[in-house]
Amino acid sequence: MKKLVILGSTGSIGTQTLDIVRQGFPAEICGLCANRNEKLMEEQIREFHPKVVCMADEKAAASLRTRVSDLSVTVLSGEQGIAEMLSVCGANLAVAAMVGISGLLPVITAIGLGMDIALANKETLVAAGDLVMAFAKEQGVKILPVDSEHSAIFQCLLGGHTIKKILLTASGGPFFGRSKEELSLVRAQDALKHPNWDMGQKVTIDSSTLMNKGLEVIEACHLFGVSPDKIEVLVHRQSIIHSMVEFEDNSVIAQLGAPDMRTPISFALSYPERTKFSGDSLNFFDIAALTFDKPDMQAFPCLALAIRAKKEGGAMTAVLNGANESAVAAFLKGECGFLDIPRIVENAMENFTNMQNPTLQDILEADQWAKEFSAKKRI
Amino acid sequence: MKKLVILGSTGSIGTQTLDIVRQGFPAEICGLCANRNEKLMEEQIREFHPKVVCMADEKAAASLRTRVSDLSVTVLSGEQGIAEMLSVCGANLAVAAMVGISGLLPVITAIGLGMDIALANKETLVAAGDLVMAFAKEQGVKILPVDSEHSAIFQCLLGGHTIKKILLTASGGPFFGRSKEELSLVRAQDALKHPNWDMGQKVTIDSSTLMNKGLEVIEACHLFGVSPDKIEVLVHRQSIIHSMVEFEDNSVIAQLGAPDMRTPISFALSYPERTKFSGDSLNFFDIAALTFDKPDMQAFPCLALAIRAKKEGGAMTAVLNGANESAVAAFLKGECGFLDIPRIVENAMENFTNMQNPTLQDILEADQWAKEFSAKKRI
């Protein structure tokens, strides 16, 4: 259990820290310190039972002593009182949320006592960053950023957390926003013009039907060990955010980059390292806006079919894939229409007698069956 | 050095993989495989010198044999040829970039040979994900995603890379877009209305002058061990992306969330774990758009002053901070105007005789000097 001392407990960060503890975060409140809001400090003492507190302001401390005279809490005061409170409270993590340069000496005292620092007081580093960081290193304590930006950077550099939800982004393909009626007239040459990615023919057609995103949902389930209901597809027209992960604490980590496949390829080649390559950096000032839309499951039924196939499991995803390969090949040859692709896939899925735990041979046979069935049904 | 075999070398992913190697990625090309583009395969053989290649199409293989009869390369053909090529080529990483279900058996063969798989062929997992993932685990080989979305997710779950650049986001504060003339009329009560964050008075005023972002640049330099020229400030009005890091390969990792300080606080408390708490998940469909603008350094000189102070180093950042604390206090009391804040800070910085490697005592004295100098100059 974390043992906390909060420097600046009546301020914005201090009260929000206590709110997290109130919600059940497993922590003991060992000490509290505030400037002069003795009324709120009294409430905090009665709720969180620290054994020692300090008011920077002497008058506020005197008034607080009277208010809590029925309790065993020790009330200290002044700058010297803060140092004494830190040394007797027994905390292992100090939340540094005092305002301005006044936070500097208490942070140094806490580091000297071997406490990790949850740092909200940026002035400490602004005024004395070299000293404070060197002292923290020497004492072997962690400086954990609380500023939202620095916490973000810190989180971007870390790994190893459990997925709550995958946010899989989709460009929406060349026909985003079109109705089913409009889609019925689409030909192969229209579908082969993808807005953001330059890819092979099969995957470009799959992009235009959203089957590609459906296949990716299935792929992500296998790669990251999650069920389809933990994956949400977001249409993100700009293809700048390449996907995101949400964690237990609602924090979302995203990977962004120019739509250049060489970035993911080079990462797969150089993993676990990253290597420099000649592609372009993302210029955020060239991006008008990043937007998010719900996928239209009515106009693009392939996405829903893929999710359904994964939920049915067994050899059904092989049938989905086999029927889709057959349908896309026919569409590219002009032998069927755009809306026939989901119809062919659905028809194969509905006529297949599924099996669980298929062998490799079963999967190859299911693929073959789906292709033959789909070719026959088209004629 | 990675030893690569590329399955589907003449396709989009295959040619881009070779482009990365052409650019200097340290890899040996041990084997190549394509369907029927023997002309491009000949060029790839002459440039990358694999010892063995395979054409799935028998006719293309025959034609290729004639084309490269002056070389010692072995040209195999057909499905059996792919398996043979994999077993003799000596690669340790197979780039699986064939189209459709045709990629399944070669991937299984490569896993059986103990090769890691850079997987671009999603149909492999769609059709036989359970089998393939279990076999990879059994063989102790890695499946590294190449699909941009899955690579993004994979990267979001990792850590440990070196920073190329920090992209520090800024809301822009309540006066974003205003000219210097308009800012001269601003009063404390206007500045205390922050668009996104509910914070204390000092930091809210600092947000409105962009000094807060300047202090954060200095803070980030200390926390993440970078110089100020590796930090770029982006105005991001929505405060959804809390900051980002760019890496050597131009990949950008971002952390996003609702503007709720309890998320970074809870992360600092629970680090290195994450804990569930009752705040809201981000709903991307409620976000109209994420936008990025350049900060206006003319209208908001505090940001540039902070960067300058950090570059000058020594006790200058303590002076910047001390003068700013003094100026903000005066502004809150109505004793000076909004545009006097940067003037007071700049004046203190210009009149301070800087020292490098200050002691804690030097820093406290610099702070005190800056406050006294600023108070005197205001009168």
Coordinates of N, CA, C and O in Angstrom, one line a residue, chain B residues 251-347:
Chain B
S251 N 8.0 7.6 -35.9 CA 6.7 7.2 -35.3 C 6.4 8.1 -34.1 O 7.4 8.4 -33.4
V252 N 5.2 8.4 -33.9 CA 4.8 9.3 -32.8 C 3.8 8.5 -31.9 O 2.9 7.9 -32.4
I253 N 4.1 8.5 -30.6 CA 3.3 7.9 -29.6 C 2.6 9.1 -28.8 O 3.3 10.0 -28.4
A254 N 1.3 9.0 -28.7 CA 0.6 10.1 -28.0 C -0.2 9.5 -26.9 O -0.6 8.3 -26.9
Q255 N -0.5 10.3 -25.8 CA -1.4 9.8 -24.8 C -2.6 10.8 -24.8 O -2.5 12.0 -24.9
L256 N -3.8 10.1 -24.8 CA -5.0 10.9 -24.9 C -5.9 10.6 -23.7 O -5.8 9.5 -23.1
G257 N -6.8 11.5 -23.4 CA -7.8 11.2 -22.4 C -8.7 12.4 -22.2 O -8.3 13.5 -22.7
A258 N -9.8 12.3 -21.5 CA -10.6 13.4 -21.1 C -9.7 14.4 -20.3 O -8.8 13.9 -19.6
P259 N -10.0 15.7 -20.3 CA -9.2 16.6 -19.5 C -9.6 16.4 -18.0 O -10.5 17.1 -17.5
D260 N -9.1 15.4 -17.4 CA -9.4 15.1 -16.0 C -8.1 14.8 -15.3 O -7.4 13.8 -15.6
M261 N -7.6 15.7 -14.4 CA -6.3 15.6 -13.8 C -6.2 14.3 -12.9 O -5.1 13.9 -12.6
R262 N -7.4 13.7 -12.6 CA -7.3 12.5 -11.8 C -6.6 11.3 -12.6 O -6.0 10.4 -11.9
T263 N -6.6 11.4 -13.9 CA -5.9 10.3 -14.6 C -4.4 10.4 -14.4 O -3.7 9.4 -14.0
P264 N -3.7 11.6 -14.7 CA -2.3 11.6 -14.4 C -2.0 11.5 -12.9 O -0.9 10.8 -12.6
I265 N -2.8 12.0 -12.0 CA -2.5 11.8 -10.6 C -2.6 10.3 -10.3 O -1.7 9.8 -9.6
S266 N -3.6 9.6 -10.7 CA -3.7 8.2 -10.4 C -2.6 7.4 -11.0 O -2.1 6.4 -10.4
F267 N -2.1 7.8 -12.2 CA -1.0 7.1 -12.7 C 0.3 7.3 -11.9 O 1.0 6.4 -11.7
A268 N 0.5 8.5 -11.4 CA 1.7 8.8 -10.6 C 1.6 8.0 -9.3 O 2.6 7.5 -8.8
L269 N 0.4 7.8 -8.8 CA 0.2 7.1 -7.5 C 0.4 5.6 -7.7 O 1.0 4.9 -6.9
S270 N -0.1 5.1 -8.8 CA -0.1 3.6 -9.0 C 1.1 3.1 -9.8 O 1.2 1.9 -10.0
Y271 N 1.9 4.0 -10.4 CA 3.0 3.6 -11.2 C 3.8 2.6 -10.5 O 4.1 2.7 -9.3
P272 N 4.3 1.5 -11.1 CA 4.3 1.3 -12.6 C 3.0 0.6 -13.1 O 2.8 0.3 -14.2
E273 N 2.0 0.3 -12.2 CA 0.8 -0.2 -12.6 C -0.2 0.9 -13.0 O 0.1 2.0 -12.8
R274 N -1.3 0.5 -13.6 CA -2.4 1.4 -13.8 C -3.6 0.9 -13.0 O -3.8 -0.3 -12.8
T275 N -4.4 1.8 -12.4 CA -5.6 1.3 -11.7 C -6.8 2.0 -12.2 O -6.8 3.1 -12.7
K276 N -7.9 1.2 -12.1 CA -9.2 1.6 -12.6 C -9.6 2.7 -11.7 O -9.4 2.8 -10.5
F277 N -10.3 3.7 -12.3 CA -10.9 4.7 -11.4 C -12.2 5.2 -12.1 O -12.4 4.9 -13.3
S278 N -13.0 6.0 -11.4 CA -14.4 6.2 -11.9 C -14.5 7.2 -13.0 O -15.6 7.5 -13.4
G279 N -13.4 7.9 -13.4 CA -13.5 8.9 -14.5 C -14.1 8.3 -15.8 O -14.3 7.1 -15.9
D280 N -14.4 9.2 -16.7 CA -15.0 8.8 -18.0 C -14.0 8.3 -19.0 O -12.9 8.9 -19.1
S281 N -14.4 7.3 -19.8 CA -13.6 7.0 -21.0 C -13.8 8.1 -22.0 O -14.8 8.8 -22.0
L282 N -12.8 8.2 -22.8 CA -12.9 9.2 -23.9 C -13.9 8.7 -24.9 O -13.8 7.5 -25.4
N283 N -14.9 9.5 -25.3 CA -15.8 9.1 -26.4 C -15.4 9.8 -27.7 O -15.6 11.0 -27.8
F284 N -14.7 9.1 -28.6 CA -14.2 9.8 -29.8 C -15.3 10.3 -30.7 O -15.0 11.2 -31.4
F285 N -16.5 9.7 -30.6 CA -17.5 10.2 -31.5 C -18.1 11.6 -31.0 O -18.8 12.2 -31.7
D286 N -17.8 11.9 -29.8 CA -18.2 13.2 -29.3 C -17.2 14.3 -29.6 O -17.5 15.5 -29.4
I287 N -16.1 13.9 -30.1 CA -15.0 14.9 -30.4 C -15.2 15.3 -31.9 O -15.2 14.5 -32.8
A288 N -15.5 16.6 -32.1 CA -15.7 17.1 -33.4 C -14.4 16.9 -34.3 O -14.4 16.3 -35.3
A289 N -13.3 17.4 -33.7 CA -12.0 17.3 -34.4 C -10.9 17.6 -33.5 O -11.1 18.4 -32.6
L290 N -9.7 17.0 -33.8 CA -8.5 17.4 -33.0 C -7.7 18.3 -34.0 O -7.4 17.9 -35.1
T291 N -7.3 19.5 -33.5 CA -6.6 20.4 -34.3 C -5.3 20.8 -33.7 O -5.1 20.6 -32.5
F292 N -4.4 21.4 -34.5 CA -3.1 21.8 -34.1 C -2.7 23.1 -34.7 O -2.9 23.3 -35.9
D293 N -2.2 24.0 -33.9 CA -1.8 25.4 -34.3 C -0.4 25.7 -33.8 O -0.1 25.2 -32.7
K294 N 0.2 26.6 -34.4 CA 1.5 27.1 -33.9 C 1.2 28.1 -32.8 O 0.3 28.9 -32.9
P295 N 2.0 28.1 -31.7 CA 1.8 29.1 -30.7 C 2.2 30.5 -31.2 O 3.1 30.6 -32.0
D296 N 1.5 31.6 -30.8 CA 1.8 32.9 -31.2 C 2.8 33.5 -30.3 O 2.5 34.0 -29.2
M297 N 4.1 33.4 -30.6 CA 5.2 33.9 -29.7 C 5.2 35.4 -29.6 O 5.8 35.9 -28.6
Q298 N 4.6 36.1 -30.6 CA 4.6 37.6 -30.5 C 3.6 38.1 -29.4 O 4.0 38.9 -28.6
A299 N 2.4 37.5 -29.5 CA 1.4 38.0 -28.6 C 1.6 37.4 -27.2 O 1.2 38.0 -26.2
F300 N 2.3 36.2 -27.1 CA 2.5 35.6 -25.8 C 4.0 35.4 -25.6 O 4.5 34.3 -25.8
P301 N 4.7 36.4 -25.2 CA 6.2 36.3 -25.2 C 6.7 35.4 -24.1 O 7.9 35.1 -24.1
C302 N 5.9 35.1 -23.1 CA 6.4 34.3 -21.9 C 7.0 33.0 -22.3 O 7.9 32.5 -21.7
L303 N 6.4 32.3 -23.4 CA 6.9 31.0 -23.8 C 8.3 31.2 -24.3 O 9.2 30.4 -23.9
A304 N 8.5 32.2 -25.1 CA 9.9 32.4 -25.6 C 10.9 32.8 -24.5 O 12.0 32.3 -24.5
L305 N 10.4 33.5 -23.5 CA 11.3 33.9 -22.4 C 11.7 32.7 -21.6 O 12.9 32.6 -21.2
A306 N 10.8 31.8 -21.4 CA 11.1 30.5 -20.7 C 12.1 29.7 -21.4 O 13.1 29.2 -20.8
I307 N 12.0 29.6 -22.7 CA 12.9 28.8 -23.5 C 14.3 29.5 -23.5 O 15.3 28.8 -23.3
R308 N 14.3 30.8 -23.6 CA 15.5 31.5 -23.5 C 16.2 31.3 -22.1 O 17.4 31.1 -22.1
A309 N 15.4 31.4 -21.0 CA 16.0 31.2 -19.7 C 16.6 29.8 -19.6 O 17.7 29.7 -19.0
K310 N 16.0 28.8 -20.1 CA 16.5 27.4 -20.0 C 17.8 27.3 -20.8 O 18.8 26.7 -20.4
K311 N 17.9 28.0 -22.0 CA 19.1 28.0 -22.8 C 20.2 28.7 -22.1 O 21.4 28.3 -22.2
E312 N 19.9 29.8 -21.4 CA 20.9 30.5 -20.6 C 21.4 29.7 -19.4 O 22.5 29.8 -19.0
G313 N 20.5 28.9 -18.9 CA 20.8 27.9 -17.8 C 21.1 28.6 -16.5 O 20.8 29.8 -16.2
G314 N 21.9 27.9 -15.6 CA 22.3 28.4 -14.3 C 21.1 28.8 -13.5 O 20.1 28.1 -13.4
A315 N 21.2 30.0 -12.9 CA 20.1 30.5 -12.0 C 19.0 31.3 -12.8 O 18.1 31.8 -12.2
M316 N 19.2 31.4 -14.2 CA 18.2 32.2 -14.9 C 16.8 31.7 -14.8 O 15.9 32.5 -14.8
T317 N 16.6 30.4 -14.8 CA 15.2 29.9 -14.7 C 14.6 30.2 -13.4 O 13.4 30.4 -13.3
A318 N 15.4 30.3 -12.3 CA 14.9 30.7 -11.0 C 14.4 32.2 -11.0 O 13.4 32.5 -10.4
V319 N 15.2 33.0 -11.8 CA 14.8 34.4 -11.9 C 13.6 34.5 -12.7 O 12.6 35.3 -12.4
L320 N 13.5 33.8 -13.9 CA 12.3 33.8 -14.7 C 11.1 33.5 -13.8 O 10.0 34.1 -13.8
N321 N 11.2 32.4 -13.0 CA 10.1 31.9 -12.2 C 9.8 32.9 -11.1 O 8.6 33.2 -10.8
G322 N 10.8 33.4 -10.4 CA 10.5 34.4 -9.3 C 9.9 35.7 -9.8 O 8.9 36.1 -9.2
A323 N 10.4 36.2 -10.9 CA 9.8 37.4 -11.5 C 8.3 37.1 -11.9 O 7.4 38.0 -11.7
N324 N 8.1 35.9 -12.5 CA 6.7 35.6 -12.9 C 5.8 35.5 -11.7 O 4.7 36.0 -11.8
E325 N 6.2 34.8 -10.7 CA 5.4 34.7 -9.5 C 5.0 36.1 -8.9 O 3.9 36.3 -8.6
S326 N 6.0 37.0 -8.9 CA 5.8 38.3 -8.5 C 4.8 39.1 -9.4 O 3.8 39.7 -8.9
A327 N 5.0 38.9 -10.7 CA 4.1 39.6 -11.6 C 2.7 39.1 -11.6 O 1.7 39.9 -11.7
V328 N 2.5 37.8 -11.5 CA 1.2 37.2 -11.5 C 0.5 37.6 -10.2 O -0.7 38.0 -10.3
A329 N 1.2 37.7 -9.1 CA 0.5 38.1 -7.8 C 0.0 39.5 -8.0 O -1.1 39.9 -7.6
A330 N 0.9 40.4 -8.6 CA 0.5 41.8 -8.8 C -0.7 41.9 -9.8 O -1.6 42.7 -9.5
F331 N -0.7 41.1 -10.8 CA -1.8 41.1 -11.8 C -3.1 40.7 -11.1 O -4.2 41.3 -11.3
L332 N -3.0 39.6 -10.3 CA -4.2 39.1 -9.6 C -4.8 40.2 -8.7 O -6.0 40.3 -8.5
K333 N -3.9 41.1 -8.1 CA -4.4 42.1 -7.2 C -4.8 43.4 -8.0 O -5.2 44.4 -7.4
G334 N -4.7 43.3 -9.3 CA -5.0 44.5 -10.1 C -4.0 45.6 -10.1 O -4.2 46.7 -10.5
E335 N -2.7 45.2 -9.7 CA -1.7 46.2 -9.6 C -0.9 46.4 -10.9 O 0.0 47.2 -11.0
C336 N -1.0 45.4 -11.8 CA -0.4 45.6 -13.2 C -1.3 45.0 -14.2 O -2.2 44.2 -13.9
G337 N -0.9 45.3 -15.5 CA -1.7 44.8 -16.6 C -1.2 43.5 -17.1 O -0.2 43.0 -16.7
F338 N -2.0 42.8 -18.0 CA -1.7 41.5 -18.5 C -0.4 41.5 -19.2 O 0.5 40.6 -19.1
L339 N -0.1 42.5 -20.1 CA 1.1 42.6 -20.9 C 2.3 43.0 -20.0 O 3.4 42.9 -20.5
D340 N 2.0 43.5 -18.8 CA 3.2 43.8 -17.9 C 3.8 42.5 -17.4 O 5.0 42.5 -17.0
I341 N 3.1 41.4 -17.4 CA 3.7 40.1 -16.9 C 5.0 39.8 -17.7 O 6.1 39.7 -17.1
P342 N 4.9 39.6 -19.0 CA 6.2 39.3 -19.7 C 7.2 40.5 -19.6 O 8.4 40.2 -19.6
R343 N 6.7 41.7 -19.6 CA 7.7 42.8 -19.4 C 8.5 42.8 -18.1 O 9.7 43.0 -18.1
I344 N 7.7 42.5 -17.1 CA 8.4 42.3 -15.8 C 9.4 41.2 -15.8 O 10.6 41.3 -15.3
V345 N 9.0 40.1 -16.3 CA 9.9 38.9 -16.4 C 11.1 39.2 -17.2 O 12.3 38.9 -16.8
E346 N 10.9 39.8 -18.4 CA 12.1 40.1 -19.3 C 13.0 41.1 -18.6 O 14.2 40.9 -18.7
N347 N 12.4 42.1 -18.0 CA 13.2 43.1 -17.3 C 14.1 42.5 -16.2 O 15.3 42.8 -16.1

